[in-house]
Amino acid sequence: MLFAKTATSKQLVQLSQGSYEISFSLLDAQSSLAQVALPLEAKGLSVNESKKVLINLSSTITYDEVFKGVSLRYTVLPERLKEDIIL
């Protein structure tokens, strides 16, 4: 699973498995940088501590204001991708 650095990319999200691939993009989106959120459990840990602890099996990527008043948040879980449209 790959995410673009900005919301204006031609491949905002790209999913692949074996020889199959699917991707999608947004039409007329505003330029918004991807923001990767650290799990709450990772905050406050030293670099060495974070390497020893299995914190969370999910990641969150947010694109703020992709359209006026609209943000996108993607949560990557072990077996799925969740998309939240935030108004």
PDB file of C-alpha atoms in Angstrom:
ATOM      1  CA  MET A   1       0.000   0.000   0.000  1.00  0.00           C
ATOM      2  CA  LEU A   2       1.450   3.348  -1.055  1.00  0.00           C
ATOM      3  CA  PHE A   3       0.257   6.878  -0.316  1.00  0.00           C
ATOM      4  CA  ALA A   4       1.160  10.015  -2.247  1.00  0.00           C
ATOM      5  CA  LYS A   5       3.012  12.902  -0.613  1.00  0.00           C
ATOM      6  CA  THR A   6       0.307  15.335  -1.750  1.00  0.00           C
ATOM      7  CA  ALA A   7      -3.423  15.077  -2.436  1.00  0.00           C
ATOM      8  CA  THR A   8      -2.956  16.276  -6.029  1.00  0.00           C
ATOM      9  CA  SER A   9      -0.993  13.180  -7.070  1.00  0.00           C
ATOM     10  CA  LYS A  10      -2.331  11.044  -9.922  1.00  0.00           C
ATOM     11  CA  GLN A  11      -2.117   8.038  -7.588  1.00  0.00           C
ATOM     12  CA  LEU A  12      -3.259   9.208  -4.162  1.00  0.00           C
ATOM     13  CA  VAL A  13      -3.589   5.646  -2.852  1.00  0.00           C
ATOM     14  CA  GLN A  14      -2.110   2.601  -4.559  1.00  0.00           C
ATOM     15  CA  LEU A  15      -2.953  -0.951  -3.484  1.00  0.00           C
ATOM     16  CA  SER A  16      -1.296  -4.029  -4.907  1.00  0.00           C
ATOM     17  CA  GLN A  17      -1.258  -7.752  -4.298  1.00  0.00           C
ATOM     18  CA  GLY A  18       0.646 -10.134  -6.507  1.00  0.00           C
ATOM     19  CA  SER A  19       0.214  -9.045 -10.115  1.00  0.00           C
ATOM     20  CA  TYR A  20      -2.944  -7.008  -9.336  1.00  0.00           C
ATOM     21  CA  GLU A  21      -2.928  -3.286  -8.667  1.00  0.00           C
ATOM     22  CA  ILE A  22      -5.536  -0.588  -8.129  1.00  0.00           C
ATOM     23  CA  SER A  23      -5.104   3.109  -7.476  1.00  0.00           C
ATOM     24  CA  PHE A  24      -7.275   6.175  -7.229  1.00  0.00           C
ATOM     25  CA  SER A  25      -6.960   9.939  -7.168  1.00  0.00           C
ATOM     26  CA  LEU A  26      -9.029  13.047  -6.491  1.00  0.00           C
ATOM     27  CA  LEU A  27     -10.242  15.373  -9.242  1.00  0.00           C
ATOM     28  CA  ASP A  28      -9.556  19.078  -8.680  1.00  0.00           C
ATOM     29  CA  ALA A  29      -8.145  18.563  -5.175  1.00  0.00           C
ATOM     30  CA  GLN A  30      -6.198  21.273  -3.393  1.00  0.00           C
ATOM     31  CA  SER A  31      -2.543  20.624  -2.655  1.00  0.00           C
ATOM     32  CA  SER A  32      -2.362  19.051   0.797  1.00  0.00           C
ATOM     33  CA  LEU A  33       0.662  17.293   2.271  1.00  0.00           C
ATOM     34  CA  ALA A  34       0.232  13.849   3.784  1.00  0.00           C
ATOM     35  CA  GLN A  35       0.558  13.833   7.562  1.00  0.00           C
ATOM     36  CA  VAL A  36       1.415  10.531   9.219  1.00  0.00           C
ATOM     37  CA  ALA A  37       0.234  10.285  12.826  1.00  0.00           C
ATOM     38  CA  LEU A  38       2.140   8.369  15.468  1.00  0.00           C
ATOM     39  CA  PRO A  39       0.068   6.004  17.584  1.00  0.00           C
ATOM     40  CA  LEU A  40      -0.559   7.448  21.057  1.00  0.00           C
ATOM     41  CA  GLU A  41       1.414   4.576  22.574  1.00  0.00           C
ATOM     42  CA  ALA A  42       4.569   5.630  20.648  1.00  0.00           C
ATOM     43  CA  LYS A  43       4.682   9.171  21.986  1.00  0.00           C
ATOM     44  CA  GLY A  44       7.177   9.605  24.782  1.00  0.00           C
ATOM     45  CA  LEU A  45       9.210   6.482  23.995  1.00  0.00           C
ATOM     46  CA  SER A  46      12.893   6.740  23.226  1.00  0.00           C
ATOM     47  CA  VAL A  47      14.124   5.513  19.845  1.00  0.00           C
ATOM     48  CA  ASN A  48      15.479   2.332  21.457  1.00  0.00           C
ATOM     49  CA  GLU A  49      12.262   1.692  23.403  1.00  0.00           C
ATOM     50  CA  SER A  50      10.122   2.114  20.299  1.00  0.00           C
ATOM     51  CA  LYS A  51      12.185  -0.559  18.516  1.00  0.00           C
ATOM     52  CA  LYS A  52      11.533  -3.083  21.295  1.00  0.00           C
ATOM     53  CA  VAL A  53       7.791  -2.611  21.673  1.00  0.00           C
ATOM     54  CA  LEU A  54       5.080  -3.705  19.271  1.00  0.00           C
ATOM     55  CA  ILE A  55       2.979  -0.593  19.626  1.00  0.00           C
ATOM     56  CA  ASN A  56       0.200  -0.694  17.115  1.00  0.00           C
ATOM     57  CA  LEU A  57      -0.601  -2.522  13.948  1.00  0.00           C
ATOM     58  CA  SER A  58      -2.210   0.489  12.300  1.00  0.00           C
ATOM     59  CA  SER A  59      -1.102   3.775  10.798  1.00  0.00           C
ATOM     60  CA  THR A  60      -3.046   6.930  10.023  1.00  0.00           C
ATOM     61  CA  ILE A  61      -2.430   9.276   7.096  1.00  0.00           C
ATOM     62  CA  THR A  62      -4.364  12.545   6.864  1.00  0.00           C
ATOM     63  CA  TYR A  63      -4.724  15.000   3.993  1.00  0.00           C
ATOM     64  CA  ASP A  64      -6.170  18.251   5.393  1.00  0.00           C
ATOM     65  CA  GLU A  65      -8.395  20.512   3.295  1.00  0.00           C
ATOM     66  CA  VAL A  66      -8.283  18.487   0.066  1.00  0.00           C
ATOM     67  CA  PHE A  67     -11.403  20.443  -0.825  1.00  0.00           C
ATOM     68  CA  LYS A  68     -12.754  23.471   1.007  1.00  0.00           C
ATOM     69  CA  GLY A  69     -13.930  22.169   4.381  1.00  0.00           C
ATOM     70  CA  VAL A  70     -13.088  18.539   3.556  1.00  0.00           C
ATOM     71  CA  SER A  71     -10.206  16.431   4.852  1.00  0.00           C
ATOM     72  CA  LEU A  72      -9.396  12.760   4.233  1.00  0.00           C
ATOM     73  CA  ARG A  73      -8.020  10.323   6.778  1.00  0.00           C
ATOM     74  CA  TYR A  74      -6.833   6.835   5.856  1.00  0.00           C
ATOM     75  CA  THR A  75      -6.261   4.212   8.517  1.00  0.00           C
ATOM     76  CA  VAL A  76      -4.180   1.230   7.474  1.00  0.00           C
ATOM     77  CA  LEU A  77      -4.980  -1.946   9.378  1.00  0.00           C
ATOM     78  CA  PRO A  78      -3.493  -5.426   8.906  1.00  0.00           C
ATOM     79  CA  GLU A  79      -6.241  -6.613   6.553  1.00  0.00           C
ATOM     80  CA  ARG A  80      -7.982  -3.468   5.344  1.00  0.00           C
ATOM     81  CA  LEU A  81      -7.879   0.225   4.555  1.00  0.00           C
ATOM     82  CA  LYS A  82     -10.411   2.567   6.157  1.00  0.00           C
ATOM     83  CA  GLU A  83     -11.205   5.962   4.602  1.00  0.00           C
ATOM     84  CA  ASP A  84     -12.802   8.754   6.640  1.00  0.00           C
ATOM     85  CA  ILE A  85     -14.182  11.857   4.938  1.00  0.00           C
ATOM     86  CA  ILE A  86     -14.100  14.665   7.494  1.00  0.00           C
ATOM     87  CA  LEU A  87     -16.431  17.625   6.956  1.00  0.00           C
TER      88      LEU A  87
END
